Coordinates of C-alpha atoms in Angstrom, one line a residue:
M656 CA 9.9 -17.8 116.6
G657 CA 13.0 -16.0 117.8
R658 CA 15.2 -18.1 115.5
L659 CA 13.3 -16.7 112.5
W660 CA 13.6 -13.0 113.4
K661 CA 16.8 -12.6 111.3
Y662 CA 14.6 -12.6 108.2
L663 CA 12.9 -9.4 109.5
K664 CA 16.1 -7.5 109.6
A665 CA 15.7 -6.1 106.2
Y666 CA 12.3 -4.6 107.3
K667 CA 13.5 -2.8 110.5
K668 CA 12.0 0.5 109.3
E669 CA 8.6 -1.1 108.6
C670 CA 8.7 -2.9 111.9
V671 CA 9.1 0.4 113.7
L672 CA 6.7 2.6 111.6
A673 CA 3.8 0.2 111.7
P674 CA 3.5 0.0 115.5
L675 CA 4.3 3.8 115.7
F676 CA 1.4 4.7 113.5
K677 CA -0.9 2.3 115.4
L678 CA 0.1 4.0 118.7
L679 CA -0.7 7.3 117.1
E680 CA -4.1 6.0 116.1
A681 CA -4.6 4.7 119.7
F682 CA -3.7 8.1 121.1
F683 CA -6.3 9.9 119.1
E684 CA -8.9 7.2 119.9
L685 CA -8.3 7.7 123.6
L686 CA -9.1 11.4 123.2
V687 CA -12.6 10.7 121.8
P688 CA -14.4 9.9 125.1
L689 CA -13.0 13.2 126.6
V690 CA -14.4 15.2 123.7
M691 CA -17.7 13.4 124.0
A692 CA -17.8 14.2 127.7
G693 CA -17.2 17.8 126.9
I694 CA -20.0 17.8 124.4
I695 CA -22.5 16.3 126.9
D696 CA -21.5 18.4 129.9
R697 CA -20.8 21.8 128.2
G698 CA -22.7 21.6 125.0
I699 CA -25.8 19.6 125.8
G700 CA -26.1 19.5 129.6
R701 CA -26.6 23.2 130.1
T702 CA -30.0 24.9 130.2
S703 CA -29.4 26.4 126.8
P704 CA -27.2 24.2 124.5
D705 CA -24.0 25.7 123.3
V706 CA -24.4 25.0 119.5
G707 CA -21.0 26.7 118.7
Y708 CA -19.2 24.5 121.2
I709 CA -21.0 21.4 119.9
G710 CA -19.9 22.4 116.3
R711 CA -16.3 22.9 117.3
M712 CA -16.1 19.6 119.2
G713 CA -17.9 17.9 116.2
L714 CA -15.2 19.2 113.9
C715 CA -12.6 18.0 116.4
L716 CA -14.1 14.5 116.4
L717 CA -14.0 14.5 112.6
A718 CA -10.4 15.6 112.6
L719 CA -9.6 12.8 115.1
A720 CA -11.4 10.3 112.9
V721 CA -9.5 11.4 109.7
V722 CA -6.1 11.4 111.4
G723 CA -6.8 8.0 113.0
L724 CA -7.9 6.6 109.6
V725 CA -4.8 7.8 107.9
S726 CA -2.6 6.5 110.7
S727 CA -4.4 3.1 110.6
I728 CA -4.0 2.8 106.8
T729 CA -0.3 3.8 107.0
A730 CA 0.3 1.3 109.8
Q731 CA -1.4 -1.5 107.9
F732 CA 0.7 -0.7 104.8
F733 CA 4.0 -1.0 106.6
A734 CA 2.8 -4.1 108.6
A735 CA 1.7 -5.9 105.4
K736 CA 5.0 -4.9 103.6
A737 CA 7.1 -6.3 106.5
A738 CA 5.0 -9.5 106.9
V739 CA 4.9 -10.3 103.2
G740 CA 8.6 -9.5 102.8
F741 CA 9.5 -11.6 105.8
S742 CA 7.5 -14.6 104.6
T743 CA 9.1 -14.3 101.1
R744 CA 12.6 -14.3 102.5
L745 CA 11.8 -17.1 105.0
R746 CA 10.2 -19.3 102.3
Q747 CA 13.2 -18.7 100.0
A748 CA 15.6 -19.6 102.8
L749 CA 13.6 -22.7 103.7
F750 CA 13.5 -23.8 100.1
D751 CA 17.3 -23.3 99.8
H752 CA 17.9 -25.2 103.0
I753 CA 15.7 -28.1 101.9
L754 CA 17.5 -28.3 98.6
G755 CA 20.8 -28.5 100.5
L756 CA 19.7 -31.5 102.6
D757 CA 21.1 -34.9 101.8
F758 CA 18.9 -37.8 100.9
T759 CA 19.0 -39.2 104.4
N760 CA 17.4 -36.1 105.9
M761 CA 14.9 -35.8 103.1
D762 CA 13.8 -39.4 103.6
K763 CA 13.5 -38.8 107.4
A764 CA 11.5 -35.6 107.1
G765 CA 9.2 -36.6 104.3
T766 CA 7.9 -34.8 101.3
S767 CA 4.4 -34.0 102.7
T768 CA 5.9 -32.5 105.8
M769 CA 8.2 -30.2 103.8
I770 CA 5.3 -29.0 101.6
T771 CA 3.2 -28.2 104.7
R772 CA 6.1 -26.2 106.2
M773 CA 6.6 -24.3 102.9
T774 CA 3.0 -23.4 102.5
S775 CA 0.5 -23.6 105.4
D776 CA 3.0 -23.0 108.2
I777 CA 4.7 -20.0 106.6
N778 CA 1.3 -18.5 105.8
Q779 CA 0.3 -18.8 109.4
V780 CA 3.6 -17.2 110.5
Q781 CA 3.1 -14.3 108.0
S782 CA -0.4 -13.7 109.5
G783 CA 1.1 -13.7 113.0
V784 CA 3.7 -11.1 112.1
N785 CA 1.2 -8.9 110.4
M786 CA -1.2 -9.0 113.3
V787 CA 1.6 -8.5 115.9
L788 CA 2.8 -5.3 114.1
R789 CA -0.7 -4.0 113.9
L790 CA -2.3 -4.9 117.2
F791 CA 0.2 -6.3 119.7
L792 CA 1.2 -2.8 120.9
R793 CA -2.1 -1.0 120.1
S794 CA -4.4 -3.2 122.1
P795 CA -2.3 -3.1 125.4
I796 CA -1.9 0.7 124.9
I797 CA -5.7 1.2 124.5
V798 CA -6.4 -1.1 127.5
F799 CA -4.0 0.5 129.9
G800 CA -4.4 4.0 128.4
A801 CA -8.2 3.7 128.9
M802 CA -7.6 2.7 132.5
I803 CA -5.3 5.6 133.2
M804 CA -7.7 8.0 131.6
A805 CA -10.5 6.6 133.8
F806 CA -8.3 7.3 136.8
T807 CA -8.0 10.9 135.8
I808 CA -11.8 11.2 135.8
D809 CA -12.7 9.2 138.9
V810 CA -10.5 7.0 141.1
K811 CA -13.4 5.0 142.7
S812 CA -14.9 4.1 139.3
A813 CA -11.5 3.3 137.8
L814 CA -10.8 0.7 140.5
I815 CA -13.3 -1.5 138.7
F816 CA -10.8 -1.5 135.8
V817 CA -8.1 -2.7 138.1
V818 CA -10.1 -5.8 138.9
A819 CA -11.5 -6.5 135.4
I820 CA -8.2 -6.2 133.4
P821 CA -6.2 -8.8 135.4
L822 CA -9.2 -11.2 135.1
L823 CA -9.3 -10.7 131.4
A824 CA -5.5 -11.2 131.1
L825 CA -5.8 -14.4 133.1
V826 CA -8.5 -15.8 130.7
V827 CA -6.7 -14.7 127.5
F828 CA -3.2 -15.9 128.4
G829 CA -4.5 -19.1 130.2
I830 CA -6.3 -20.2 127.0
M831 CA -3.2 -19.3 124.9
L832 CA -1.0 -21.5 127.0
W833 CA -3.5 -24.3 126.8
T834 CA -4.1 -24.2 123.1
M835 CA -0.5 -23.7 121.8
P836 CA 0.5 -27.4 122.0
L837 CA -2.9 -28.4 120.6
Y838 CA -2.3 -26.2 117.5
K839 CA 1.0 -28.0 117.0
K840 CA -1.0 -31.3 117.1
V841 CA -3.4 -29.9 114.5
Q842 CA -0.6 -29.0 112.1
A843 CA 0.9 -32.5 112.6
G844 CA -2.5 -34.0 111.6
L845 CA -2.5 -31.7 108.6
D846 CA 0.8 -33.2 107.6
K847 CA -0.7 -36.7 107.6
V848 CA -3.8 -35.6 105.6
L849 CA -1.5 -34.0 103.0
G850 CA 0.7 -37.1 102.9
I851 CA -2.1 -39.5 102.2
T852 CA -3.6 -37.0 99.6
R853 CA -0.3 -36.8 97.8
E854 CA 0.1 -40.6 97.9
N855 CA -3.4 -41.1 96.4
L856 CA -3.1 -38.5 93.7
T857 CA 0.3 -39.9 92.6
G858 CA -0.9 -43.5 92.7
V859 CA -4.4 -42.9 91.4
R860 CA -3.9 -45.3 88.4
V861 CA -2.8 -48.1 90.7
I862 CA -5.7 -47.5 93.1
R863 CA -8.2 -47.8 90.2
A864 CA -6.5 -50.7 88.7
F865 CA -6.8 -52.7 91.9
H866 CA -10.3 -51.3 92.7
Q867 CA -9.1 -49.9 96.0
E868 CA -11.1 -46.7 95.9
A869 CA -13.3 -47.7 98.9
Q870 CA -10.4 -48.7 101.1
E871 CA -8.5 -45.5 100.3
E872 CA -11.6 -43.4 100.9
A873 CA -11.9 -45.0 104.3
R874 CA -8.3 -44.5 105.1
F875 CA -8.4 -40.9 104.1
G876 CA -11.7 -40.5 106.1
A877 CA -10.0 -41.8 109.2
Y878 CA -7.1 -39.3 109.0
N879 CA -9.6 -36.5 108.0
K880 CA -11.8 -37.3 111.0
A881 CA -8.8 -37.3 113.4
L882 CA -7.8 -33.9 112.0
A883 CA -11.4 -32.6 112.3
H884 CA -11.6 -33.8 115.9
S885 CA -8.3 -32.1 116.8
Q886 CA -9.4 -28.8 115.2
T887 CA -12.9 -29.0 116.8
F888 CA -11.4 -29.6 120.3
V889 CA -9.0 -26.7 120.1
G890 CA -11.6 -24.6 118.4
K891 CA -14.0 -25.2 121.4
I892 CA -11.3 -24.1 123.8
S893 CA -10.6 -21.0 121.8
A894 CA -14.3 -20.2 121.4
V895 CA -14.6 -20.0 125.2
M896 CA -12.4 -16.8 125.1
N897 CA -14.9 -14.4 123.6
P898 CA -17.9 -15.2 125.8
V899 CA -15.8 -15.2 129.0
T900 CA -14.3 -11.9 128.1
Y901 CA -17.7 -10.4 127.3
I902 CA -19.1 -11.7 130.6
I903 CA -16.2 -10.0 132.6
V904 CA -16.4 -6.8 130.6
N905 CA -20.2 -6.5 130.7
G906 CA -20.1 -7.3 134.5
A907 CA -17.6 -4.4 134.8
I908 CA -19.9 -2.1 132.8
V909 CA -22.8 -3.0 135.1
A910 CA -20.6 -2.1 138.1
L911 CA -19.5 1.1 136.5
I912 CA -23.1 2.2 135.7
Y913 CA -24.1 1.5 139.3
T914 CA -21.1 3.3 140.8
G915 CA -21.4 6.1 138.3
A916 CA -25.1 6.7 139.1
I917 CA -24.3 6.9 142.8
Q918 CA -21.4 9.4 142.2
V919 CA -23.6 11.5 139.9
N920 CA -26.3 11.7 142.6
L921 CA -23.7 12.7 145.1
G922 CA -22.5 15.4 142.7
N923 CA -19.0 13.9 142.4
L924 CA -19.3 13.1 138.7
T925 CA -21.1 14.6 135.8
Q926 CA -23.1 12.7 133.3
G927 CA -20.5 13.3 130.6
Q928 CA -17.8 11.8 132.8
V929 CA -19.8 8.7 133.4
I930 CA -20.4 8.3 129.7
A931 CA -16.6 8.8 129.2
I932 CA -15.8 6.1 131.7
L933 CA -18.3 3.7 130.0
N934 CA -16.7 4.5 126.6
Y935 CA -13.3 3.6 128.0
M936 CA -14.7 0.3 129.2
S937 CA -16.2 -0.3 125.8
Q938 CA -12.9 0.5 124.2
I939 CA -11.3 -2.0 126.5
L940 CA -13.9 -4.6 125.6
V941 CA -13.3 -4.1 121.8
E942 CA -9.6 -4.2 122.2
L943 CA -9.6 -7.3 124.4
V944 CA -11.8 -9.1 121.9
K945 CA -9.2 -8.1 119.2
L946 CA -6.4 -9.2 121.6
A947 CA -8.1 -12.5 122.2
N948 CA -8.3 -13.2 118.4
L949 CA -4.7 -11.9 118.1
I950 CA -3.6 -14.4 120.8
I951 CA -5.2 -17.2 118.9
T952 CA -3.4 -16.1 115.7
I953 CA -0.1 -15.7 117.6
T954 CA -0.6 -19.1 119.1
K955 CA -1.0 -20.7 115.7
A956 CA 1.9 -18.6 114.4
L957 CA 4.2 -19.7 117.2
A958 CA 3.4 -23.3 116.7
C959 CA 4.0 -23.1 113.0
A960 CA 7.2 -21.0 113.5
D961 CA 8.6 -23.8 115.7
R962 CA 7.8 -26.3 113.0
V963 CA 9.5 -24.2 110.4
A964 CA 12.5 -23.6 112.7
G965 CA 12.7 -27.4 113.2
V966 CA 13.4 -27.8 109.5
F967 CA 16.3 -25.3 109.7
E968 CA 17.6 -27.4 112.6
I969 CA 17.9 -30.4 110.3
R970 CA 21.6 -30.5 109.3
N971 CA 23.6 -32.8 107.2
L972 CA 25.9 -34.7 109.5
P973 CA 29.5 -33.6 109.1
S974 CA 31.8 -36.2 107.8
D975 CA 34.7 -37.1 110.1
R976 CA 37.9 -37.6 108.2
Q977 CA 39.0 -41.2 108.4
E978 CA 42.5 -42.6 107.9
D979 CA 42.9 -44.2 104.5
L980 CA 42.2 -47.9 104.8
H981 CA 44.7 -50.4 103.4
A982 CA 43.6 -52.3 100.4
G983 CA 43.6 -56.1 100.4
G984 CA 40.6 -56.6 102.8
S985 CA 38.8 -59.8 103.0
N986 CA 37.5 -61.1 99.6
E987 CA 35.5 -63.9 101.2
G988 CA 32.4 -64.6 99.2
T989 CA 33.5 -62.7 96.1
C990 CA 34.4 -64.0 92.6
G991 CA 37.0 -62.3 90.5
Q992 CA 37.3 -59.3 92.8
E993 CA 41.1 -59.3 92.7
R994 CA 41.1 -58.0 89.2
A995 CA 39.8 -54.6 90.2
G996 CA 40.2 -54.5 93.9
G997 CA 43.7 -56.0 94.3
Q998 CA 46.7 -54.2 95.8
G999 CA 48.2 -53.6 92.5
V1000 CA 45.3 -51.6 91.2
L1001 CA 45.0 -49.5 94.3
Q1002 CA 48.7 -48.6 94.0
S1003 CA 48.1 -47.3 90.4
R1004 CA 45.9 -44.5 91.6
P1005 CA 42.5 -45.5 90.0
F1006 CA 40.1 -42.8 88.9
L1007 CA 37.4 -43.9 91.3
E1008 CA 37.9 -46.2 94.3
F1009 CA 35.5 -47.8 96.8
D1010 CA 37.6 -48.5 99.8
H1011 CA 35.8 -51.0 102.1
V1012 CA 32.6 -49.0 101.9
S1013 CA 29.5 -49.8 103.9
L1014 CA 26.1 -48.0 104.0
T1015 CA 23.4 -48.1 106.7
Y1016 CA 20.4 -46.0 106.1
A1017 CA 19.2 -43.8 109.0
G1018 CA 16.8 -45.9 111.2
A1019 CA 17.6 -49.1 109.4
G1020 CA 18.4 -52.2 111.5
A1021 CA 21.0 -53.6 109.2
E1022 CA 23.6 -52.6 106.6
T1023 CA 22.3 -52.1 103.1
L1024 CA 25.8 -52.3 101.6
H1025 CA 28.7 -54.1 103.2
N1026 CA 32.4 -53.9 102.4
M1027 CA 32.2 -52.6 98.9
H1028 CA 35.9 -52.7 97.7
F1029 CA 36.8 -52.1 94.0
A1030 CA 38.6 -49.7 91.8
V1031 CA 37.6 -48.1 88.4
H1032 CA 39.9 -46.5 85.8
R1033 CA 38.9 -43.5 83.7
G1034 CA 36.9 -44.3 80.7
E1035 CA 35.8 -47.7 81.8
T1036 CA 32.2 -49.0 81.6
I1037 CA 31.0 -50.6 84.8
G1038 CA 27.9 -52.8 84.9
V1039 CA 26.0 -53.4 88.1
I1040 CA 23.6 -56.3 88.3
G1041 CA 21.9 -58.3 91.0
G1042 CA 18.5 -59.3 92.3
T1043 CA 15.8 -57.0 93.5
G1044 CA 16.8 -55.3 96.8
S1045 CA 20.5 -56.3 96.4
G1046 CA 21.6 -52.7 96.7
K1047 CA 22.3 -51.6 93.1
T1048 CA 20.7 -48.2 93.3
S1049 CA 22.2 -47.6 96.8
L1050 CA 25.7 -48.3 95.4
V1051 CA 25.5 -45.8 92.6
N1052 CA 23.8 -43.2 94.8
L1053 CA 27.0 -43.1 96.9
I1054 CA 29.1 -41.9 94.0
P1055 CA 27.5 -38.4 93.8
G1056 CA 27.3 -38.2 97.6
F1057 CA 23.5 -38.5 97.8
Y1058 CA 24.0 -40.6 100.9
P1059 CA 27.0 -40.5 103.2
V1060 CA 29.0 -43.7 103.7
T1061 CA 28.9 -45.2 107.2
Q1062 CA 32.2 -47.0 106.9
G1063 CA 35.2 -46.8 104.5
A1064 CA 35.7 -44.1 101.9
I1065 CA 35.0 -43.3 98.2
R1066 CA 37.9 -41.6 96.5
L1067 CA 37.8 -39.7 93.2
E1068 CA 41.3 -39.2 91.8
G1069 CA 42.6 -39.9 95.2
R1070 CA 40.3 -37.4 97.0
D1071 CA 37.7 -38.5 99.5
I1072 CA 34.4 -37.3 98.0
R1073 CA 33.2 -36.2 101.4
F1074 CA 35.7 -33.4 101.2
I1075 CA 35.1 -32.4 97.6
P1076 CA 32.6 -29.4 97.5
K1077 CA 29.2 -30.8 96.4
E1078 CA 29.0 -28.3 93.5
E1079 CA 32.3 -29.5 92.1
L1080 CA 31.4 -33.2 92.6
R1081 CA 28.0 -33.0 91.1
R1082 CA 29.3 -30.9 88.2
R1083 CA 31.5 -33.7 87.1
M1084 CA 28.7 -36.2 87.0
G1085 CA 25.6 -37.0 85.0
V1086 CA 22.9 -39.0 86.7
V1087 CA 19.9 -40.6 85.1
P1088 CA 17.7 -41.8 88.1
Q1089 CA 15.7 -44.9 88.2
K1090 CA 12.5 -42.9 87.9
A1091 CA 12.6 -40.5 84.9
V1092 CA 11.7 -37.0 86.1
L1093 CA 11.1 -34.1 83.7
F1094 CA 10.0 -30.6 84.7
K1095 CA 7.3 -28.3 83.4
G1096 CA 8.7 -26.2 80.5
T1097 CA 10.1 -27.2 77.1
I1098 CA 12.3 -29.9 75.9
R1099 CA 15.1 -27.3 75.5
S1100 CA 14.7 -26.0 79.1
N1101 CA 14.8 -29.6 80.5
L1102 CA 17.9 -30.5 78.5
E1103 CA 19.6 -27.3 79.6
W1104 CA 19.5 -28.5 83.2
G1105 CA 22.5 -30.6 82.1
R1106 CA 24.4 -27.6 81.0
P1107 CA 22.9 -24.1 80.9
G1108 CA 23.9 -22.2 77.7
A1109 CA 24.5 -25.4 75.7
T1110 CA 24.3 -24.7 71.9
E1111 CA 21.6 -26.2 69.8
E1112 CA 24.2 -28.4 68.1
E1113 CA 25.3 -29.8 71.5
L1114 CA 21.7 -30.5 72.4
W1115 CA 21.1 -32.4 69.2
Q1116 CA 24.3 -34.4 69.7
A1117 CA 23.0 -35.5 73.1
I1118 CA 19.6 -36.2 71.7
D1119 CA 21.0 -38.4 68.9
M1120 CA 23.2 -40.3 71.4
A1121 CA 20.2 -40.9 73.6
Q1122 CA 18.2 -42.1 70.6
A1123 CA 15.6 -39.4 71.2
R1124 CA 15.6 -37.6 67.8
E1125 CA 12.3 -39.1 66.9
V1126 CA 10.8 -38.0 70.2
V1127 CA 11.8 -34.4 69.7
E1128 CA 11.0 -34.2 66.0
G1129 CA 7.7 -35.9 66.6
K1130 CA 6.6 -33.0 68.8
M1131 CA 5.2 -29.8 67.5
G1132 CA 7.8 -27.1 68.1
G1133 CA 10.8 -29.5 68.3
L1134 CA 13.1 -28.4 71.1
D1135 CA 10.6 -25.8 72.1
A1136 CA 7.7 -28.4 72.5
R1137 CA 6.0 -28.0 75.8
I1138 CA 6.5 -30.6 78.6
S1139 CA 3.8 -30.9 81.2
Q1140 CA 4.5 -31.3 84.9
S1141 CA 6.6 -34.5 85.5
G1142 CA 6.5 -35.1 81.8
K1143 CA 3.0 -36.6 81.9
N1144 CA 2.4 -35.9 78.2
L1145 CA 5.3 -38.3 77.3
S1146 CA 5.5 -42.1 77.4
G1147 CA 7.8 -43.8 79.8
G1148 CA 10.4 -44.6 77.1
Q1149 CA 10.3 -41.0 75.8
R1150 CA 10.9 -39.6 79.3
Q1151 CA 13.8 -42.0 79.8
R1152 CA 15.5 -41.0 76.6
L1153 CA 15.2 -37.3 77.3
T1154 CA 16.6 -37.8 80.8
I1155 CA 19.5 -39.6 79.3
A1156 CA 20.0 -36.8 76.8
R1157 CA 19.9 -34.3 79.7
A1158 CA 22.7 -36.1 81.5
L1159 CA 24.8 -36.4 78.2
V1160 CA 24.5 -32.6 77.5
R1161 CA 26.6 -32.1 80.6
R1162 CA 29.5 -34.1 79.1
P1163 CA 30.1 -35.7 82.4
E1164 CA 33.3 -37.4 83.6
I1165 CA 31.1 -40.0 85.3
L1166 CA 27.8 -41.1 83.8
I1167 CA 25.4 -43.0 86.0
L1168 CA 22.5 -44.9 84.3
D1169 CA 20.3 -46.4 87.1
D1170 CA 18.2 -48.9 85.2
S1171 CA 17.4 -46.0 82.8
A1172 CA 16.6 -48.2 79.8
S1173 CA 13.9 -50.4 81.5
A1174 CA 11.1 -48.7 79.5
L1175 CA 13.0 -49.0 76.1
D1176 CA 12.5 -51.7 73.6
Y1177 CA 15.5 -54.0 73.0
A1178 CA 16.5 -52.4 69.6
T1179 CA 16.5 -48.9 71.1
D1180 CA 18.4 -50.2 74.1
A1181 CA 21.0 -51.8 71.8
K1182 CA 21.4 -48.6 69.8
L1183 CA 21.8 -46.6 73.0
R1184 CA 24.6 -49.0 74.3
G1185 CA 26.3 -48.7 70.9
A1186 CA 26.2 -44.9 71.1
L1187 CA 27.5 -44.8 74.6
K1188 CA 30.6 -46.7 73.5
E1189 CA 31.7 -43.5 71.8
L1190 CA 32.2 -42.0 75.3
A1191 CA 34.8 -44.7 76.1
G1192 CA 38.1 -43.1 77.1
T1193 CA 36.6 -39.8 78.3
T1194 CA 33.6 -40.8 80.4
T1195 CA 33.4 -43.4 83.1
T1196 CA 30.0 -45.0 82.9
F1197 CA 28.1 -47.0 85.5
I1198 CA 25.1 -49.0 84.1
V1199 CA 22.6 -50.5 86.5
S1200 CA 20.4 -53.0 84.8
Q1201 CA 18.4 -56.2 85.3
R1202 CA 19.2 -57.2 81.7
A1203 CA 22.4 -59.3 81.3
S1204 CA 22.5 -58.2 77.7
T1205 CA 22.8 -54.5 78.7
I1206 CA 26.0 -55.0 80.8
R1207 CA 27.6 -58.1 79.4
H1208 CA 30.2 -56.0 77.3
A1209 CA 31.2 -53.8 80.2
D1210 CA 34.8 -53.6 81.2
Q1211 CA 33.9 -54.7 84.7
I1212 CA 30.6 -56.1 86.1
I1213 CA 29.8 -55.8 89.8
V1214 CA 27.5 -58.6 91.0
L1215 CA 25.5 -57.7 94.2
D1216 CA 23.7 -60.2 96.4
D1217 CA 21.9 -59.0 99.5
G1218 CA 24.2 -55.9 99.9
E1219 CA 27.5 -57.7 99.4
M1220 CA 29.7 -58.1 96.4
A1221 CA 29.2 -61.6 95.0
G1222 CA 31.6 -61.0 92.2
I1223 CA 33.5 -58.5 90.0
G1224 CA 35.1 -59.1 86.7
T1225 CA 34.3 -59.4 83.0
H1226 CA 31.4 -61.4 81.6
E1227 CA 33.6 -64.4 80.9
E1228 CA 35.3 -64.3 84.3
L1229 CA 32.0 -64.1 86.1
L1230 CA 30.5 -67.0 84.1
A1231 CA 33.4 -69.1 85.0
G1232 CA 33.7 -68.2 88.7
C1233 CA 30.6 -66.5 90.1
E1234 CA 27.5 -68.6 90.9
V1235 CA 25.2 -65.7 91.4
Y1236 CA 26.0 -64.2 88.0
R1237 CA 25.6 -67.5 86.3
E1238 CA 22.1 -67.9 87.8
I1239 CA 21.1 -64.5 86.6
Y1240 CA 22.6 -64.9 83.1
Y1241 CA 21.3 -68.4 82.4
S1242 CA 17.8 -67.5 83.7
Q1243 CA 17.7 -65.0 80.8
Y1244 CA 19.7 -67.2 78.3
P1245 CA 18.6 -70.8 79.2
K1246 CA 19.8 -72.2 75.8
E1247 CA 23.4 -71.2 76.7
R1248 CA 23.3 -73.2 80.0
P1249 CA 25.8 -76.1 79.7
G1250 CA 24.0 -79.3 79.1
S1251 CA 20.8 -77.8 77.7
Q1252 CA 19.4 -79.1 74.5
A1253 CA 18.4 -76.7 71.7
G1254 CA 14.7 -76.6 71.3
T1255 CA 13.8 -78.2 74.7
N1256 CA 14.0 -74.9 76.5
K1257 CA 12.1 -72.0 74.9
Q1258 CA 14.3 -68.9 75.0
P1259 CA 12.8 -65.9 76.9
E1260 CA 11.7 -62.8 74.9
E1261 CA 14.4 -60.7 76.4
A1262 CA 17.2 -63.1 75.5
E1263 CA 15.9 -63.7 72.0
A1264 CA 15.7 -60.0 71.4
G1265 CA 19.1 -59.5 72.9
Q1266 CA 20.7 -62.1 70.5
K1267 CA 19.0 -60.7 67.5
G1268 CA 19.5 -57.1 68.5
G1269 CA 16.0 -56.5 67.1
A1270 CA 12.9 -54.8 68.3
G1271 CA 10.3 -57.1 67.0
D1272 CA 9.0 -58.3 70.3
G1273 CA 10.0 -55.4 72.5
R1274 CA 7.6 -52.6 73.4
E1275 CA 8.4 -49.2 74.7
A1276 CA 6.5 -48.4 77.9

């Protein structure tokens, strides 16, 4: 919790005034039993009641009540202001920190965990701060103040307080120390329930398609029962606190009545003084019940605060500067790599250079990418192709620095991208991820993510290049048409085209299309590739695709096989010298395989549409 106090610095005044007014309320509350004792002894206890004295003391009680109420309301106002302001600043800081984490840390932490930290955990911390400012000082002051006031009345009777209060403290703090780790376990269980809930809500169509509702209900039920068991167990321990404290306090009250009766008979105490001592014990009872509930709240808050602070402790690993590696590494197992990765190209200062780059994901047992070595010149179009799981997406994710390289270096215009400020690096790139993601708002607001303040003409230019004009014009409101969360009111192909347009609005120096046309029909895909050719010379484009027709006209094609470069070169060079590329290409164009007979092998739909450049058989997802 101490690591989060800095977010309370802006509310120092409120953090002082809230306890101060609570102490003022406590002070007036401690005077009430003395006034009551005076009313009993001097007003009522005499042979003839002193009505005037009773009236004056009654007004005094009323004044104490009004002042105490005003003090309490004022204290709660300042406590609420500090707690809400603290949680707002903390939540904003946590959100900013999470956005700054690299993909490695995001993958390690998990989305559901981050959501729990941002919502449930911070709400618990907010409640803890609020309760601490209101009660943490008030309750001890009442407890010890009542004991001191009891000593001023009668020492023998007050000794009962000396025994009762340590016993109560032992119970309260003992249960707190016992339950604190258990509440952490409860929050961890909540993470798991939230994770499976998110997974099921996201994949509800798949669950229904495979008729797995019963299995998922059973899986959720198991996690839910485990959470309920944890909550019930810690709840039972916490529930012991109130009855045990009542037993101790009521036992002390019995002892006080017995001792007080003896002292009254001996003439050492008056009836009013006994009532005052009993009132002080009752005040202690009430405050210790409040303190017990406060301890439970604080225990939860501390457990949640540790979890929130744990997120702040997640840091992106600093990149250690490595000496530039010499080009000309081993090309064993590659085909045509010398064209782009040779010594001559590296000496000519390429625009983008992968210098013997390897990538191992955190916690992975083996490398995902190994010895990626090639160079790209400004304005070139680079195709990336390979089988499923060959590392295509991992390769292009290294360019914007989404994941740090584990070996080698990536250089942009001669500068290692690890030492280029992330804002500058990302500003120069336009990325269309494999999964098209749009945000709730309008088409215009989504496109302006690419470049805030873009003119309407620039937006329409990007829309036309992305072949999305019919999408925008087909929606009521055009650019101001509403987009639902995640773009659920659009088809897969419409989302992909708008995400491409969003990247093009930026006018990026490097455009990364990660299998971003998979939901488009072949005619739209062909038109898109034709439009992207207009960017040649100004924008370096990386196209990741499973379709050979999409990347066959690229300036260079990188062929990946199980995380290694199986080849690099033009389409013709790879057909002549790279076995992996030949297998991919001829699986899509069997009629072009040497030795095949026309008509004996039926051409696949994709190859047929690619040759015709038509859309007849293609369907937009």
